[in-house]
Short mmCIF file of C-alpha atoms in Angstrom, two decimals:
data_model
loop_
_atom_site.label_atom_id
_atom_site.label_comp_id
_atom_site.label_asym_id
_atom_site.label_seq_id
_atom_site.Cartn_x
_atom_site.Cartn_y
_atom_site.Cartn_z
CA UNK M 1 27.81 3.82 -50.57
CA UNK M 2 29.81 5.90 -52.55
CA UNK M 3 33.33 6.25 -51.93
CA UNK M 4 36.12 9.65 -52.26
CA UNK M 5 38.77 8.41 -54.73
CA UNK M 6 41.71 10.79 -55.14
CA UNK M 7 44.74 10.00 -57.44
CA UNK M 8 48.46 10.08 -56.95
CA UNK M 9 50.58 13.42 -57.61
CA UNK M 10 52.18 12.82 -61.43
CA UNK M 11 55.06 14.01 -62.38
CA UNK M 12 54.09 15.23 -64.91
CA UNK M 13 50.60 17.97 -65.37
CA UNK M 14 47.50 16.82 -66.26
CA UNK M 15 46.43 15.99 -69.63
CA UNK M 16 44.05 19.01 -70.78
CA UNK M 17 40.29 18.37 -70.02
CA UNK M 18 37.84 18.84 -72.92
CA UNK M 19 34.03 18.85 -72.73
CA UNK M 20 31.28 18.31 -75.13
CA UNK M 21 27.33 17.57 -75.76
CA UNK M 22 25.73 14.90 -78.05
CA UNK M 23 22.40 14.07 -79.16
CA UNK M 24 20.89 10.45 -78.55
CA UNK M 25 17.19 10.16 -79.44
CA UNK M 26 16.60 13.65 -79.13
CA UNK M 27 18.27 13.73 -75.74
CA UNK M 28 21.38 15.68 -75.00
CA UNK M 29 24.15 13.52 -73.47
CA UNK M 30 27.17 15.18 -71.67
CA UNK M 31 30.65 14.36 -71.16
CA UNK M 32 33.77 15.37 -69.86
CA UNK M 33 37.22 14.29 -71.59
CA UNK M 34 40.30 13.92 -70.46
CA UNK M 35 43.66 11.81 -71.70
CA UNK M 36 45.54 10.43 -74.52
CA UNK M 37 45.75 6.67 -75.41
CA UNK M 38 42.68 4.23 -76.19
CA UNK M 39 39.35 5.31 -74.95
CA UNK M 40 38.03 3.88 -71.77
CA UNK M 41 34.35 4.88 -70.72
CA UNK M 42 33.60 5.73 -67.25
CA UNK M 43 30.30 5.79 -65.57
CA UNK M 44 29.27 7.23 -62.26
CA UNK M 45 27.48 6.13 -59.47
CA UNK M 46 23.88 7.87 -58.17
CA UNK M 47 22.72 10.56 -57.61
CA UNK M 48 26.43 11.68 -58.63
CA UNK M 49 27.44 13.15 -61.92
CA UNK M 50 30.51 12.40 -63.86
CA UNK M 51 32.58 15.43 -62.13
CA UNK M 52 32.89 12.39 -59.74
CA UNK M 53 35.42 10.58 -61.75
CA UNK M 54 37.62 13.77 -61.96
CA UNK M 55 40.51 12.12 -60.06
CA UNK M 56 40.60 8.92 -61.82
CA UNK M 57 40.30 10.91 -64.92
CA UNK M 58 43.62 12.73 -64.30
CA UNK M 59 45.39 9.41 -63.28
CA UNK M 60 44.23 7.34 -65.75
CA UNK M 61 44.26 10.29 -68.56
CA UNK M 62 48.46 9.73 -68.95
CA UNK M 63 47.72 6.23 -70.18
CA UNK M 64 44.04 6.44 -71.47
CA UNK M 65 41.52 8.90 -73.55
CA UNK M 66 39.23 9.08 -70.62
CA UNK M 67 35.11 9.49 -71.36
CA UNK M 68 32.79 10.29 -68.65
CA UNK M 69 29.46 10.66 -69.14
CA UNK M 70 26.72 12.04 -66.87
CA UNK M 71 24.01 9.37 -66.91
CA UNK M 72 20.74 10.41 -67.99
CA UNK M 73 18.40 12.50 -65.52
CA UNK M 74 22.39 13.73 -64.07
CA UNK M 75 24.60 16.53 -64.57
CA UNK M 76 23.76 17.77 -67.93
CA UNK M 77 22.50 15.11 -69.80
CA UNK M 78 18.25 15.01 -70.48
CA UNK M 79 16.44 12.46 -69.13
CA UNK M 80 14.16 10.85 -71.36
CA UNK M 81 10.81 12.39 -70.77
CA UNK M 82 8.44 9.37 -71.27
CA UNK M 83 8.83 5.61 -69.96
CA UNK M 84 10.98 3.65 -67.61
CA UNK M 85 14.12 4.78 -67.31
CA UNK M 86 15.87 1.32 -67.22
CA UNK M 87 19.91 -0.32 -66.97
CA UNK M 88 19.50 -1.33 -70.47
CA UNK M 89 18.05 1.91 -71.76
CA UNK M 90 20.61 3.79 -70.29
CA UNK M 91 23.10 1.55 -71.74
CA UNK M 92 21.64 2.19 -75.12
CA UNK M 93 21.97 6.02 -74.88
CA UNK M 94 25.74 5.62 -73.94
CA UNK M 95 26.20 3.45 -76.35
CA UNK M 96 24.58 6.06 -78.91
CA UNK M 97 26.58 8.52 -77.13
CA UNK M 98 30.19 6.68 -78.16
CA UNK M 99 29.14 6.62 -81.44
CA UNK M 100 27.85 10.27 -81.83
CA UNK M 101 31.29 11.17 -80.82
CA UNK M 102 33.16 8.78 -82.92
CA UNK M 103 34.60 5.89 -79.90
CA UNK M 104 34.92 2.74 -81.85
CA UNK M 105 35.86 0.84 -78.86
CA UNK M 106 36.66 1.84 -75.30
CA UNK M 107 37.23 0.02 -71.76
CA UNK M 108 34.32 0.11 -70.16
CA UNK M 109 34.28 0.94 -66.52
CA UNK M 110 31.26 1.87 -64.20
CA UNK M 111 30.69 2.24 -60.44
CA UNK M 112 27.39 1.16 -58.57
CA UNK M 113 24.74 2.66 -61.05
CA UNK M 114 27.49 2.98 -63.27
CA UNK M 115 28.58 -0.13 -63.15
CA UNK M 116 25.03 -1.46 -63.72
CA UNK M 117 25.42 0.27 -66.74
CA UNK M 118 28.62 -1.25 -68.00
CA UNK M 119 27.40 -4.52 -67.80
CA UNK M 120 24.61 -4.17 -69.80
CA UNK M 121 26.51 -2.17 -72.26
CA UNK M 122 29.12 -4.98 -72.71
CA UNK M 123 26.30 -7.67 -73.09
CA UNK M 124 24.21 -5.27 -75.28
CA UNK M 125 27.20 -3.81 -77.44
CA UNK M 126 30.33 -6.21 -77.01
CA UNK M 127 31.71 -4.91 -79.92
CA UNK M 128 32.09 -1.36 -78.31
CA UNK M 129 34.20 -3.10 -75.40
CA UNK M 130 37.36 -4.21 -75.18
CA UNK M 131 36.76 -5.19 -71.36
CA UNK M 132 34.83 -4.51 -68.73
CA UNK M 133 35.45 -3.38 -64.77
CA UNK M 134 33.13 -2.75 -62.43
CA UNK M 135 33.70 -1.03 -59.03
CA UNK M 136 30.68 -1.96 -56.48
CA UNK M 137 28.24 -3.92 -58.96
CA UNK M 138 24.63 -3.21 -57.44
CA UNK M 139 23.74 -6.86 -56.23
CA UNK M 140 20.82 -7.46 -54.44
CA UNK M 141 18.84 -10.33 -52.60
CA UNK M 142 15.76 -9.01 -54.01
CA UNK M 143 14.66 -6.23 -56.54
CA UNK M 144 13.50 -3.32 -53.74
CA UNK M 145 9.93 -2.92 -53.72
CA UNK M 146 7.80 0.41 -54.88
CA UNK M 147 7.17 1.08 -51.23
CA UNK M 148 10.71 0.92 -50.23
CA UNK M 149 12.32 2.61 -53.30
CA UNK M 150 9.79 5.51 -52.33
CA UNK M 151 11.41 5.54 -49.15
CA UNK M 152 14.71 5.23 -50.10
CA UNK M 153 14.47 8.11 -52.96
CA UNK M 154 12.36 10.92 -51.62
CA UNK M 155 10.86 13.99 -53.65
CA UNK M 156 13.49 16.95 -53.08
CA UNK M 157 10.33 19.61 -53.05
CA UNK M 158 11.72 23.37 -52.90
CA UNK M 159 10.66 24.56 -49.51
CA UNK M 160 10.03 29.02 -48.89
CA UNK M 161 12.58 28.38 -46.16
CA UNK M 162 15.51 26.87 -47.85
CA UNK M 163 15.42 23.87 -45.87
CA UNK M 164 15.74 21.33 -48.83
CA UNK M 165 18.72 22.61 -49.04
CA UNK M 166 20.09 21.78 -45.68
CA UNK M 167 18.38 18.37 -45.92
CA UNK M 168 19.51 17.48 -49.16
CA UNK M 169 23.47 17.90 -47.63
CA UNK M 170 22.93 15.91 -44.92
CA UNK M 171 20.79 13.51 -46.31
CA UNK M 172 24.10 13.14 -48.85
CA UNK M 173 26.54 12.87 -45.81
CA UNK M 174 24.32 10.19 -44.45
CA UNK M 175 24.85 7.99 -47.05
CA UNK M 176 28.15 8.05 -46.41
CA UNK M 177 27.87 6.88 -42.24
CA UNK M 178 24.99 4.19 -42.93
CA UNK M 179 23.90 1.86 -45.69
CA UNK M 180 21.11 2.36 -46.61
CA UNK M 181 21.08 6.25 -45.21
CA UNK M 182 17.89 5.80 -43.60
CA UNK M 183 18.71 3.37 -41.38
CA UNK M 184 20.53 4.93 -38.87
CA UNK M 185 21.91 2.54 -35.80
CA UNK M 186 24.54 0.12 -35.79
CA UNK M 187 23.72 -2.67 -37.63
CA UNK M 188 23.55 -0.56 -40.86
CA UNK M 189 26.84 1.76 -39.73
CA UNK M 190 29.27 2.53 -42.88
CA UNK M 191 32.74 0.75 -42.80
CA UNK M 192 34.66 3.71 -44.43
CA UNK M 193 35.61 7.37 -43.66
CA UNK M 194 33.90 10.24 -44.11
CA UNK M 195 34.51 12.57 -47.19
CA UNK M 196 35.69 15.91 -46.90
CA UNK M 197 33.76 19.48 -47.06
CA UNK M 198 34.62 19.58 -50.68
CA UNK M 199 33.72 16.01 -51.91
CA UNK M 200 30.08 16.02 -49.44
CA UNK M 201 29.43 19.67 -51.64
CA UNK M 202 30.00 18.15 -54.80
CA UNK M 203 27.94 15.19 -54.03
CA UNK M 204 24.95 17.47 -52.53
CA UNK M 205 24.99 19.89 -55.50
CA UNK M 206 24.67 16.98 -58.37
CA UNK M 207 21.92 15.70 -55.93
CA UNK M 208 19.71 18.90 -56.02
CA UNK M 209 20.65 19.68 -59.73
CA UNK M 210 19.01 16.38 -60.58
CA UNK M 211 16.46 16.74 -57.89
CA UNK M 212 13.51 16.27 -60.61
CA UNK M 213 15.10 13.25 -61.83
CA UNK M 214 16.93 11.44 -59.89
CA UNK M 215 14.81 8.84 -58.54
CA UNK M 216 13.93 7.52 -61.92
CA UNK M 217 17.43 7.07 -62.61
CA UNK M 218 18.96 6.08 -59.48
CA UNK M 219 16.11 3.40 -58.91
CA UNK M 220 16.68 1.46 -61.88
CA UNK M 221 19.85 0.12 -60.25
CA UNK M 222 17.84 -1.18 -57.55
CA UNK M 223 15.40 -3.11 -60.11
CA UNK M 224 18.47 -4.27 -62.48
CA UNK M 225 19.16 -7.87 -61.59
CA UNK M 226 23.26 -8.04 -62.25
CA UNK M 227 24.32 -10.98 -60.65
CA UNK M 228 22.80 -13.67 -63.21
CA UNK M 229 23.81 -11.55 -66.03
CA UNK M 230 27.36 -11.61 -64.57
CA UNK M 231 27.75 -15.43 -66.73
CA UNK M 232 26.54 -14.00 -69.99
CA UNK M 233 29.51 -11.48 -70.65
CA UNK M 234 31.53 -12.53 -73.50
CA UNK M 235 34.29 -9.64 -73.14
CA UNK M 236 37.03 -9.79 -70.80
CA UNK M 237 35.73 -8.78 -67.27
CA UNK M 238 37.07 -7.76 -63.64
CA UNK M 239 34.48 -7.38 -60.56
CA UNK M 240 36.19 -5.15 -58.25
CA UNK M 241 35.07 -4.06 -55.11
CA UNK M 242 36.96 -2.57 -51.99
CA UNK M 243 36.62 -2.60 -48.13
CA UNK M 244 34.17 0.50 -47.17
CA UNK M 245 31.74 -0.16 -50.09
CA UNK M 246 28.35 -1.36 -49.27
CA UNK M 247 29.17 -3.71 -51.83
CA UNK M 248 32.07 -5.62 -50.32
CA UNK M 249 30.00 -7.37 -48.65
CA UNK M 250 28.17 -8.94 -51.83
CA UNK M 251 32.02 -10.89 -52.83
CA UNK M 252 30.42 -14.32 -51.59
CA UNK M 253 27.93 -14.42 -53.59
CA UNK M 254 29.64 -13.82 -57.12
CA UNK M 255 29.39 -16.74 -59.27
CA UNK M 256 32.12 -19.50 -58.70
CA UNK M 257 35.66 -19.11 -60.45
CA UNK M 258 34.56 -15.05 -61.09
CA UNK M 259 37.60 -12.73 -61.32
CA UNK M 260 36.35 -10.93 -58.48
CA UNK M 261 39.16 -8.14 -57.40
CA UNK M 262 39.46 -6.99 -54.16
CA UNK M 263 41.14 -3.61 -54.13
CA UNK M 264 42.65 -1.47 -51.76
CA UNK M 265 40.64 0.67 -49.18
CA UNK M 266 43.27 3.37 -50.24
CA UNK M 267 41.50 5.53 -53.50
CA UNK M 268 45.15 6.11 -54.34
CA UNK M 269 46.20 2.33 -54.47
CA UNK M 270 43.22 1.29 -55.96
CA UNK M 271 43.10 3.36 -58.74
CA UNK M 272 46.79 2.01 -59.28
CA UNK M 273 45.42 -1.66 -59.22
CA UNK M 274 42.52 -0.75 -61.25
CA UNK M 275 44.69 0.98 -63.86
CA UNK M 276 47.01 -1.99 -64.16
CA UNK M 277 43.62 -3.91 -64.97
CA UNK M 278 42.35 -1.67 -67.95
CA UNK M 279 46.32 -2.08 -69.56
CA UNK M 280 45.63 -5.43 -69.95
CA UNK M 281 42.81 -4.98 -72.94
CA UNK M 282 43.40 -1.33 -74.12
CA UNK M 283 40.74 -0.58 -77.07
CA UNK M 284 41.23 -0.54 -80.91
CA UNK M 285 40.66 2.47 -83.30
CA UNK M 286 41.82 5.70 -83.41
CA UNK M 287 39.81 8.38 -80.86
CA UNK M 288 38.84 11.36 -83.24
CA UNK M 289 40.31 14.98 -81.45
CA UNK M 290 37.81 16.74 -79.75
CA UNK M 291 35.86 19.15 -82.16
CA UNK M 292 33.48 21.86 -80.91
CA UNK M 293 29.64 22.46 -82.44
CA UNK M 294 30.41 25.86 -82.85
CA UNK M 295 34.23 25.53 -84.56
CA UNK M 296 32.78 24.01 -87.81
CA UNK M 297 30.55 26.91 -88.24
CA UNK M 298 27.50 25.40 -87.18
CA UNK M 299 24.23 25.42 -89.47
CA UNK M 300 22.46 24.44 -86.10
CA UNK M 301 19.43 27.29 -85.25
CA UNK M 302 19.91 26.37 -81.74
CA UNK M 303 23.70 24.43 -79.96
CA UNK M 304 24.90 23.68 -76.81
CA UNK M 305 28.16 22.79 -76.83
CA UNK M 306 31.68 23.90 -75.62
CA UNK M 307 34.48 26.32 -76.62
CA UNK M 308 37.97 26.22 -75.97
CA UNK M 309 39.38 29.17 -74.88
CA UNK M 310 42.85 30.14 -73.75
CA UNK M 311 41.53 29.82 -70.08
CA UNK M 312 39.79 26.57 -70.55
CA UNK M 313 36.72 25.29 -72.34
CA UNK M 314 33.94 27.34 -71.57
CA UNK M 315 30.35 26.54 -72.12
CA UNK M 316 28.15 28.33 -74.77
CA UNK M 317 24.51 28.29 -76.10
CA UNK M 318 23.03 29.91 -79.38
CA UNK M 319 19.61 30.33 -80.09
CA UNK M 320 18.13 31.43 -83.00
CA UNK M 321 21.50 30.75 -85.37
CA UNK M 322 20.09 31.17 -88.70
CA UNK M 323 19.09 34.36 -88.51
CA UNK M 324 20.22 37.07 -89.87
CA UNK M 325 21.33 40.42 -88.45
CA UNK M 326 24.18 41.82 -86.19
CA UNK M 327 24.75 38.88 -83.43
CA UNK M 328 23.93 39.65 -79.95
CA UNK M 329 26.44 38.66 -77.26
CA UNK M 330 24.31 38.09 -73.76
CA UNK M 331 26.58 38.46 -71.05
CA UNK M 332 25.28 36.93 -67.69
CA UNK M 333 24.99 38.48 -64.58
CA UNK M 334 27.43 38.36 -61.91
CA UNK M 335 28.19 35.54 -59.97
CA UNK M 336 25.82 33.34 -62.30
CA UNK M 337 25.30 31.59 -65.23
CA UNK M 338 23.27 31.95 -68.45
CA UNK M 339 20.94 28.85 -67.28
CA UNK M 340 19.24 31.88 -65.13
CA UNK M 341 18.04 33.99 -68.06
CA UNK M 342 16.93 31.52 -70.58
CA UNK M 343 13.37 33.19 -71.20
CA UNK M 344 15.26 35.90 -72.06
CA UNK M 345 17.59 35.08 -74.18
CA UNK M 346 15.17 33.24 -76.65
CA UNK M 347 13.08 36.27 -76.68
CA UNK M 348 15.94 38.06 -77.95
CA UNK M 349 16.53 35.20 -80.26
CA UNK M 350 13.67 36.16 -82.25
CA UNK M 351 15.03 38.57 -84.45
CA UNK M 352 18.92 37.98 -84.44
CA UNK M 353 21.60 35.26 -83.32
CA UNK M 354 22.28 35.18 -79.77
CA UNK M 355 25.06 33.65 -77.80
CA UNK M 356 25.47 33.09 -74.30
CA UNK M 357 28.07 31.51 -72.24
CA UNK M 358 29.32 30.75 -68.40
CA UNK M 359 31.79 33.00 -67.73
CA UNK M 360 35.08 31.84 -66.03
CA UNK M 361 34.81 31.34 -62.69
CA UNK M 362 31.25 31.16 -63.10
CA UNK M 363 28.35 27.98 -63.33
CA UNK M 364 30.04 25.32 -65.83
CA UNK M 365 33.16 26.95 -66.90
CA UNK M 366 36.60 26.88 -65.49
CA UNK M 367 37.25 27.68 -61.53
CA UNK M 368 39.20 30.68 -62.66
CA UNK M 369 39.86 33.77 -60.56
CA UNK M 370 37.66 36.63 -61.57
CA UNK M 371 39.01 39.02 -63.63
CA UNK M 372 37.48 41.25 -65.82
CA UNK M 373 40.50 40.95 -68.45
CA UNK M 374 40.32 37.25 -68.41
CA UNK M 375 36.77 37.77 -69.68
CA UNK M 376 37.29 39.91 -72.06
CA UNK M 377 39.76 37.34 -73.46
CA UNK M 378 37.61 34.71 -73.35
CA UNK M 379 35.15 37.11 -75.06
CA UNK M 380 37.61 37.60 -77.60
CA UNK M 381 37.97 33.62 -77.82
CA UNK M 382 34.45 32.82 -78.50
CA UNK M 383 34.03 35.11 -80.86
CA UNK M 384 37.02 34.47 -83.13
CA UNK M 385 35.33 30.82 -83.17
CA UNK M 386 32.70 31.86 -84.40
CA UNK M 387 33.88 33.98 -87.06
CA UNK M 388 31.49 37.03 -85.61
CA UNK M 389 33.62 40.37 -86.55
CA UNK M 390 30.82 42.56 -85.32
CA UNK M 391 28.73 42.46 -82.11
CA UNK M 392 26.10 44.18 -80.21
CA UNK M 393 26.16 43.15 -76.77
CA UNK M 394 23.50 42.69 -73.98
CA UNK M 395 24.26 42.96 -70.53
CA UNK M 396 22.10 41.90 -67.87
CA UNK M 397 23.24 43.70 -64.41
CA UNK M 398 26.76 43.37 -62.83
CA UNK M 399 28.10 42.02 -66.17
CA UNK M 400 27.46 45.87 -67.26
CA UNK M 401 31.19 46.86 -66.64
CA UNK M 402 32.31 43.75 -68.60
CA UNK M 403 30.36 45.18 -71.52
CA UNK M 404 32.26 48.53 -71.40
CA UNK M 405 35.46 47.52 -70.92
CA UNK M 406 35.27 45.23 -74.02
CA UNK M 407 33.51 48.16 -76.21
CA UNK M 408 36.13 49.97 -74.71
CA UNK M 409 39.35 47.65 -75.27
CA UNK M 410 37.73 46.77 -78.68
CA UNK M 411 35.31 49.76 -80.31
CA UNK M 412 35.92 48.41 -84.05
CA UNK M 413 33.85 44.93 -82.48
CA UNK M 414 31.04 46.33 -80.84
CA UNK M 415 28.16 48.54 -82.24
CA UNK M 416 25.98 49.24 -79.58
CA UNK M 417 24.98 48.13 -76.12
CA UNK M 418 22.34 47.69 -74.02
CA UNK M 419 22.01 47.29 -70.44
CA UNK M 420 20.04 45.68 -68.26
CA UNK M 421 19.72 47.34 -64.81
CA UNK M 422 23.40 47.92 -64.18
CA UNK M 423 24.69 48.68 -60.63
CA UNK M 424 24.91 52.57 -61.15
CA UNK M 425 26.60 52.77 -57.67
CA UNK M 426 28.82 55.37 -55.42
CA UNK M 427 31.81 54.42 -54.24
CA UNK M 428 30.03 54.56 -51.06
CA UNK M 429 27.01 51.97 -51.65
CA UNK M 430 29.52 49.72 -53.47
CA UNK M 431 31.49 49.40 -50.62
CA UNK M 432 28.69 48.56 -48.69
CA UNK M 433 27.27 45.94 -51.09
CA UNK M 434 30.71 44.17 -51.26
CA UNK M 435 31.08 44.53 -47.88
CA UNK M 436 27.83 42.47 -47.30
CA UNK M 437 28.41 40.27 -50.19
CA UNK M 438 28.06 36.56 -48.10
CA UNK M 439 30.70 34.07 -48.47
CA UNK M 440 29.28 30.98 -49.39
CA UNK M 441 32.61 28.54 -49.21
CA UNK M 442 31.38 25.20 -48.13
CA UNK M 443 31.67 24.06 -44.42
CA UNK M 444 31.73 21.24 -42.52
CA UNK M 445 27.91 22.04 -40.95
CA UNK M 446 26.13 22.90 -44.31
CA UNK M 447 25.50 26.40 -43.12
CA UNK M 448 26.50 27.83 -46.42
CA UNK M 449 23.46 27.03 -47.83
CA UNK M 450 20.81 28.75 -45.60
CA UNK M 451 23.70 31.87 -45.78
CA UNK M 452 23.16 31.74 -49.38
CA UNK M 453 18.95 30.98 -50.08
CA UNK M 454 18.29 33.56 -47.37
CA UNK M 455 20.52 36.00 -49.26
CA UNK M 456 18.65 35.49 -52.36
CA UNK M 457 15.28 35.72 -51.07
CA UNK M 458 16.17 38.96 -49.31
CA UNK M 459 17.37 40.38 -52.22
CA UNK M 460 14.14 40.30 -53.39
CA UNK M 461 12.21 41.90 -51.28
CA UNK M 462 14.78 44.61 -49.74
CA UNK M 463 16.90 46.89 -51.72
CA UNK M 464 19.63 46.94 -50.59
CA UNK M 465 19.42 43.02 -49.11
CA UNK M 466 21.62 44.06 -45.99
CA UNK M 467 19.03 47.09 -45.14
CA UNK M 468 15.65 45.45 -43.83
CA UNK M 469 13.95 48.21 -42.22
CA UNK M 470 10.76 49.18 -43.31
CA UNK M 471 11.92 51.89 -45.58
CA UNK M 472 14.20 49.47 -47.61
CA UNK M 473 11.15 47.16 -48.79
CA UNK M 474 11.14 46.70 -52.36
CA UNK M 475 7.35 47.69 -54.11
CA UNK M 476 7.51 45.13 -56.47
CA UNK M 477 6.08 41.57 -56.51
CA UNK M 478 8.60 39.66 -54.65
CA UNK M 479 10.17 37.10 -57.40
CA UNK M 480 10.84 34.59 -54.07
CA UNK M 481 9.03 31.23 -55.90
CA UNK M 482 11.16 28.24 -53.49
CA UNK M 483 11.39 26.31 -57.54
CA UNK M 484 12.67 29.96 -58.70
CA UNK M 485 15.34 30.69 -55.97
CA UNK M 486 16.45 26.76 -55.73
CA UNK M 487 17.70 27.18 -59.56
CA UNK M 488 19.12 30.07 -58.90
CA UNK M 489 20.79 28.60 -55.61
CA UNK M 490 22.46 25.77 -57.82
CA UNK M 491 23.79 28.14 -60.45
CA UNK M 492 25.71 29.62 -57.67
CA UNK M 493 26.57 26.55 -55.75
CA UNK M 494 28.47 25.05 -58.81
CA UNK M 495 31.69 27.48 -57.81
CA UNK M 496 30.42 28.46 -54.40
CA UNK M 497 34.49 29.40 -53.63
CA UNK M 498 34.48 32.07 -56.30
CA UNK M 499 30.80 33.74 -55.10
CA UNK M 500 32.73 36.45 -52.95
CA UNK M 501 35.57 36.99 -54.78
CA UNK M 502 33.25 37.85 -58.26
CA UNK M 503 31.64 40.31 -56.11
CA UNK M 504 34.98 42.00 -54.80
CA UNK M 505 35.44 41.96 -58.81
CA UNK M 506 32.38 43.49 -60.04
CA UNK M 507 32.30 45.86 -57.07
CA UNK M 508 35.44 47.45 -57.78
CA UNK M 509 34.04 48.75 -61.25
CA UNK M 510 32.77 52.36 -61.52
CA UNK M 511 30.12 51.44 -63.99
CA UNK M 512 29.03 55.33 -64.49
CA UNK M 513 32.52 56.71 -64.58
CA UNK M 514 32.83 53.64 -67.36
CA UNK M 515 29.45 55.22 -69.19
CA UNK M 516 31.10 58.40 -69.87
CA UNK M 517 33.89 57.26 -72.24
CA UNK M 518 32.03 54.47 -73.78
CA UNK M 519 32.92 54.66 -76.80
CA UNK M 520 29.58 53.27 -78.85
CA UNK M 521 26.07 54.24 -77.74
CA UNK M 522 24.82 52.39 -74.91
CA UNK M 523 20.99 52.09 -73.90
CA UNK M 524 19.92 51.95 -70.39
CA UNK M 525 16.81 49.50 -69.82
CA UNK M 526 15.29 48.48 -66.53
CA UNK M 527 12.36 46.30 -65.00
CA UNK M 528 11.06 46.80 -61.46
CA UNK M 529 12.51 43.31 -60.00
CA UNK M 530 15.53 43.35 -61.14
CA UNK M 531 18.39 43.68 -58.54
CA UNK M 532 19.40 46.68 -59.63
CA UNK M 533 16.42 48.88 -60.24
CA UNK M 534 16.38 51.35 -57.74
CA UNK M 535 20.04 52.27 -58.57
CA UNK M 536 18.97 52.98 -62.33
CA UNK M 537 15.74 54.43 -61.10
CA UNK M 538 17.59 57.21 -59.08
CA UNK M 539 20.64 57.49 -61.58
CA UNK M 540 18.23 58.61 -63.95
CA UNK M 541 15.52 60.46 -62.46
CA UNK M 542 15.30 63.68 -64.23
CA UNK M 543 17.30 62.61 -66.60
CA UNK M 544 16.48 63.58 -70.78
CA UNK M 545 19.11 61.42 -72.70
CA UNK M 546 18.53 58.56 -75.18
CA UNK M 547 18.14 56.53 -72.27
CA UNK M 548 14.74 54.18 -72.07
CA UNK M 549 12.95 52.36 -68.77
#
């Protein structure tokens, strides 16, 4: 059972958030950093990610520099491609991540699966741990059988009808009502509050995001034998449990004399109780300042990391960074993410350096209010960090207006623009698209998931997607493979409350008018399967200028 947590309101602003990636044994590990003071490493439960630690980080970050890692196979951390994933292997990878960041020592905190990993980290790398604090360490009478694990951790397989999205939502919801989730009877009814919709949405998204790997990491917690290991810990250790948690009933099974702490049921109170224990054993050593891999004028051929902007850290991907030629800035479709264009970006990077980043309000970048002026400032900050004074711009779909407005405000920094299937629409058409953009804000019945699914699928079958008569059928082969649509849905669900506002922002821009006054050369390209390809064909019909189809 996963417990919702919330932090008490602070009298001062929360410490700033920094994010980053490190590479350990060839795997990319993602972490979220917040706070100041001695280091603390926070490890999440399954099937979540480091995001579930956000409220603890905000609370404890006033006294500790809190590093919340995505465990391999969850969030943005890569899972090992081969071999079994064990708790011991996860512990070694996290220890390697600490070394890569430059964390000499940290207080270790883990919840459920994360508690098992923290326990093994303290045992295998005691020099890295100033103390150990667990919340609901998994203790089982016997390891789960392979048959039982297959029942408990079923595959999440994309379906043409999108039902796997709803299944995942209610599967995660059920985990907070029954333990185990697939034993829906009175005996197994959870003694816990049902979390709110934002908590349920986050967990649903994290499970969908890890659909291909979640079972490999999650199963490790069921196979790990924690109880015999407790007595082997040599660093100060505290074993926390709280009412309403699935592991609360295991308290009598701890060794006699083990410092077991029954925390408050109230999450805010429990966070303060845990903080009091963390204060007893602060880690030694200086915590290094956050540094982006891009800020050091990277020599990597390819790099994914974050760049700080005046509107928070944005996730950035650079490819072909050692190549000569004018760098290319790739702007992803809006709403969206550069994750949805990886093949296109890699193809463009065969001849020049290419950089893409999640624009604010999208995917893994800050949850800001969508605004073209803000996006232009983010572009400025990213280019300044890289030291790029002159770029070409490639804009996919609805990012066309941003590319044109950036060139208009910075004509000296842009050599040329390529617009891939921009929305060349009349005022009436833009109003119609805006009126029919779905609201995918999370709701208690989970209906927003199928609303998004069929919006994405219908957009591949009709143009426009809201005109479903025979005359609006698209003539290209539809891109409705369920795996592809799921990937698209996951990217948009990372910031669902911004989906409709982003559509409002992009549809408020007259791309056709902006083309007429652009101060740099513009090339328009299109592929039949692009969402706005029909608008490009209609706009360019009979024209004999420099545009290309």
